[in-house]
Tab-separated table of C-alpha atoms in Angstrom:
chain	number	residue	atom	x	y	z
A	1	MET	CA	3.115	-33.264	-1.688
A	2	SER	CA	0.895	-30.621	0.519
A	3	ILE	CA	-0.027	-27.004	-0.627
A	4	GLU	CA	2.283	-25.781	2.285
A	5	GLN	CA	5.329	-28.055	0.289
A	6	SER	CA	4.418	-27.053	-2.485
A	7	LEU	CA	4.241	-23.079	-1.890
A	8	LEU	CA	8.084	-23.218	-0.402
A	9	GLN	CA	9.380	-25.267	-3.681
A	10	ARG	CA	7.606	-22.769	-5.682
A	11	ALA	CA	9.825	-20.234	-3.707
A	12	ALA	CA	12.750	-21.917	-3.075
A	13	ASN	CA	12.668	-22.040	0.588
A	14	GLN	CA	12.671	-18.489	0.703
A	15	CYS	CA	10.355	-14.885	0.797
A	16	GLU	CA	8.528	-14.464	-2.349
A	17	LEU	CA	8.717	-10.825	-1.719
A	18	CYS	CA	11.775	-10.079	0.248
A	19	THR	CA	13.806	-13.280	-0.146
A	20	SER	CA	14.358	-13.718	2.828
A	21	ALA	CA	15.097	-17.525	4.684
A	22	ASN	CA	14.401	-16.600	7.856
A	23	ASP	CA	11.333	-17.864	9.564
A	24	LEU	CA	8.970	-18.967	6.507
A	25	SER	CA	5.154	-19.681	6.144
A	26	PRO	CA	2.302	-19.963	3.827
A	27	PHE	CA	0.079	-17.353	3.655
A	28	LEU	CA	-3.532	-16.773	2.306
A	29	VAL	CA	-4.168	-13.644	0.047
A	30	PRO	CA	-7.390	-12.207	0.460
A	31	PRO	CA	-10.833	-12.514	-0.753
A	32	HIS	CA	-9.750	-15.949	-1.101
A	33	SER	CA	-10.962	-18.485	2.035
A	34	GLN	CA	-8.685	-20.981	1.020
A	35	LEU	CA	-5.151	-21.859	0.923
A	36	THR	CA	-4.460	-23.143	-2.349
A	37	VAL	CA	-0.852	-22.827	-4.507
A	38	ASP	CA	-2.958	-19.969	-6.405
A	39	SER	CA	-3.931	-18.653	-3.668
A	40	GLY	CA	-0.678	-18.051	-1.642
A	41	VAL	CA	2.238	-16.891	-0.905
A	42	VAL	CA	5.810	-17.849	0.965
A	43	LEU	CA	6.366	-15.042	3.741
A	44	CYS	CA	8.574	-14.139	6.157
A	45	ALA	CA	8.499	-12.621	9.289
A	46	THR	CA	8.709	-9.260	9.037
A	47	CYS	CA	6.842	-8.817	6.008
A	48	LYS	CA	4.113	-11.455	6.841
A	49	ALA	CA	3.463	-8.542	10.139
A	50	GLN	CA	3.850	-5.888	7.544
A	51	VAL	CA	0.862	-7.263	5.013
A	52	GLU	CA	-1.687	-7.917	8.033
A	53	GLY	CA	-1.282	-4.333	9.122
A	54	GLY	CA	1.624	-3.429	10.948
A	55	GLU	CA	3.526	-0.244	9.791
A	56	PRO	CA	5.281	-0.715	6.542
A	57	ASP	CA	9.115	0.001	7.018
A	58	ALA	CA	9.871	1.553	4.261
A	59	ASN	CA	13.276	1.146	3.177
A	60	HIS	CA	12.240	-3.013	4.033
A	61	TRP	CA	10.222	-2.516	1.401
A	62	ARG	CA	12.385	-1.974	-1.735
A	63	CYS	CA	12.297	-4.958	-2.469
A	64	LEU	CA	8.907	-5.026	-4.184
A	65	ASN	CA	11.725	-3.697	-6.945
A	66	ASP	CA	12.052	-7.252	-8.107
A	67	SER	CA	9.005	-9.351	-6.816
A	68	MET	CA	6.656	-7.034	-8.266
A	69	TRP	CA	7.425	-8.430	-11.613
A	70	SER	CA	6.837	-11.842	-10.769
A	71	GLN	CA	4.889	-14.405	-12.659
A	72	VAL	CA	2.971	-15.524	-9.746
A	73	PRO	CA	-0.464	-13.557	-9.543
A	74	ALA	CA	-0.262	-13.710	-6.048
A	75	VAL	CA	3.120	-12.473	-5.353
A	76	GLN	CA	1.738	-9.689	-8.024
A	77	VAL	CA	-1.159	-8.407	-6.106
A	78	LEU	CA	0.832	-8.360	-2.572
A	79	ALA	CA	3.221	-6.244	-3.987
A	80	TYR	CA	0.734	-4.811	-5.230
A	81	ARG	CA	-1.160	-3.584	-2.262
A	82	MET	CA	2.274	-3.395	-0.692
A	83	LEU	CA	2.828	-0.736	-3.191
A	84	LYS	CA	-0.577	1.769	-2.362
A	85	ARG	CA	0.353	0.670	1.379
A	86	LEU	CA	3.623	2.942	0.736
A	87	SER	CA	2.387	5.394	-2.067
A	88	ALA	CA	3.080	8.629	-0.749
A	89	GLU	CA	6.992	7.215	-1.159
A	90	PRO	CA	8.573	8.623	-4.679
A	91	TRP	CA	9.887	5.640	-5.281
A	92	ALA	CA	7.034	3.289	-4.470
A	93	GLN	CA	4.783	5.795	-6.862
A	94	ASP	CA	7.318	5.081	-9.478
A	95	LEU	CA	7.151	1.801	-9.200
A	96	LEU	CA	3.206	1.496	-9.259
A	97	ASP	CA	2.621	3.825	-12.253
A	98	VAL	CA	5.524	1.126	-14.597
A	99	MET	CA	3.558	-2.438	-12.525
A	100	TYR	CA	2.104	-4.657	-15.856
A	101	MET	CA	-0.912	-7.123	-14.237
A	102	GLU	CA	-3.322	-9.060	-16.312
A	103	ASP	CA	-6.425	-7.619	-15.629
A	104	ASP	CA	-7.788	-10.040	-13.671
A	105	THR	CA	-4.958	-9.899	-11.447
A	106	ARG	CA	-5.435	-6.230	-10.669
A	107	LYS	CA	-9.278	-6.301	-10.337
A	108	TRP	CA	-8.047	-9.520	-7.368
A	109	ALA	CA	-5.802	-6.850	-6.358
A	110	GLU	CA	-8.520	-3.815	-6.890
A	111	THR	CA	-11.275	-6.183	-5.422
A	112	SER	CA	-10.271	-7.179	-1.784
A	113	ALA	CA	-9.194	-3.025	-0.981
A	114	ALA	CA	-11.504	-1.737	-2.500
A	115	ALA	CA	-13.847	-3.890	-0.003
A	116	ALA	CA	-11.605	-2.141	3.089
A	117	ASP	CA	-12.627	0.948	2.038
A	118	ASP	CA	-16.360	-0.141	2.142
A	119	ASP	CA	-15.936	-0.768	5.992
A	120	ARG	CA	-14.776	2.608	6.776
A	121	GLU	CA	-16.463	5.665	7.174
A	122	PRO	CA	-15.219	7.928	3.982
A	123	THR	CA	-13.047	10.081	4.325
A	124	ARG	CA	-14.078	13.604	2.757
A	125	ASP	CA	-12.366	16.600	2.061
A	126	SER	CA	-13.596	20.653	2.433
A	127	ASN	CA	-15.885	19.441	-0.386
A	128	GLY	CA	-17.001	16.836	0.540
A	129	ALA	CA	-15.619	14.418	-1.989
A	130	VAL	CA	-14.470	11.379	-0.659
A	131	LEU	CA	-11.214	11.007	-1.202
A	132	ARG	CA	-8.600	7.755	-1.538
A	133	ALA	CA	-5.288	7.013	-0.632
A	134	GLY	CA	-2.919	8.000	-3.377
A	135	ASP	CA	-4.924	10.589	-3.969
A	136	ASN	CA	-3.202	14.403	-4.259
A	137	VAL	CA	-4.743	17.066	-2.449
A	138	THR	CA	-3.967	20.858	-2.270
A	139	LEU	CA	-4.023	22.415	1.108
A	140	ILE	CA	-6.410	25.201	1.187
A	141	LYS	CA	-5.172	26.987	3.803
A	142	ASP	CA	-0.988	27.190	5.734
A	143	LEU	CA	-0.336	25.026	8.101
A	144	ASP	CA	1.286	24.817	11.431
A	145	VAL	CA	3.010	21.700	11.265
A	146	LYS	CA	3.845	20.931	14.952
A	147	GLY	CA	7.238	19.173	15.587
A	148	ALA	CA	9.264	20.262	12.220
A	149	ASN	CA	9.445	23.829	13.112
A	150	PHE	CA	7.628	24.770	9.520
A	151	THR	CA	4.182	26.615	7.603
A	152	ALA	CA	2.358	23.855	4.996
A	153	LYS	CA	1.299	26.978	3.443
A	154	ARG	CA	-2.238	26.841	1.229
A	155	GLY	CA	-1.789	25.709	-2.192
A	156	THR	CA	0.697	22.838	-1.686
A	157	MET	CA	0.200	19.926	-3.771
A	158	VAL	CA	-0.023	17.110	-1.209
A	159	ARG	CA	0.899	13.647	-3.643
A	160	GLY	CA	-0.522	10.426	-2.552
A	161	ILE	CA	-1.592	11.079	0.438
A	162	GLY	CA	-2.689	7.864	2.092
A	163	LEU	CA	-5.506	7.325	4.495
A	164	THR	CA	-5.945	6.893	8.266
A	165	ASP	CA	-8.429	4.773	10.766
A	166	ASN	CA	-9.315	8.176	11.499
A	167	PRO	CA	-12.152	8.885	8.228
A	168	GLU	CA	-10.704	13.222	9.652
A	169	HIS	CA	-6.678	12.520	8.497
A	170	ILE	CA	-4.696	11.395	5.322
A	171	GLU	CA	-1.251	11.337	5.536
A	172	GLY	CA	1.002	12.782	3.458
A	173	ARG	CA	4.419	14.314	2.734
A	174	VAL	CA	5.145	17.382	2.769
A	175	ASN	CA	8.426	19.521	2.359
A	176	GLY	CA	9.925	16.155	2.840
A	177	THR	CA	8.597	14.884	5.742
A	178	ARG	CA	6.049	13.044	6.054
A	179	ILE	CA	3.173	14.929	8.173
A	180	VAL	CA	-0.504	13.554	9.667
A	181	ILE	CA	-3.512	16.840	7.890
A	182	ILE	CA	-6.905	16.718	8.952
A	183	SER	CA	-9.230	16.198	5.809
A	184	ALA	CA	-11.833	19.437	6.246
A	185	TYR	CA	-7.888	21.818	5.402
A	186	THR	CA	-7.320	19.496	1.683
A	187	LYS	CA	-9.068	19.726	-1.721
A	188	LYS	CA	-8.691	17.332	-4.009
A	189	ALA	CA	-6.846	18.042	-7.039
């Protein structure tokens, strides 16, 4: 039996993250370099596109509430990584808080994410502290939010920030609106 057939059999011919049965394909979970039953998962085209770096659709990923409890370490790793990417969403942060993984599985999930962070220039706050995805920051000045018609006041706590491709910008939720904030206007909490 081929690896792809073994993966499909384990997954019961459905996406191991969202349970869709359409456009299934095997996916190698980094940092592994060879597809095996232990290093791969079965994903639908929607999940695969977003796991590989596409803009995550928060509503689609509510399926992680179920898949994060999978007994398959590779599925747990992908669920953890997607929840980290969505950590600005309160429900995703809640799931991260209750998620359980064995130590070696957690190390696998965090190692690859840390390696990706090491490849880019770090994002720093006003004091020069390095910011990471999921950190909490406080605004150090009033910021006019364009397009949302409100001012984010100095002292506002922004929980579970997300990093962007630009090391001078972070993303966070203020007054229920997801905004881009210049990192120099924040202080790590």
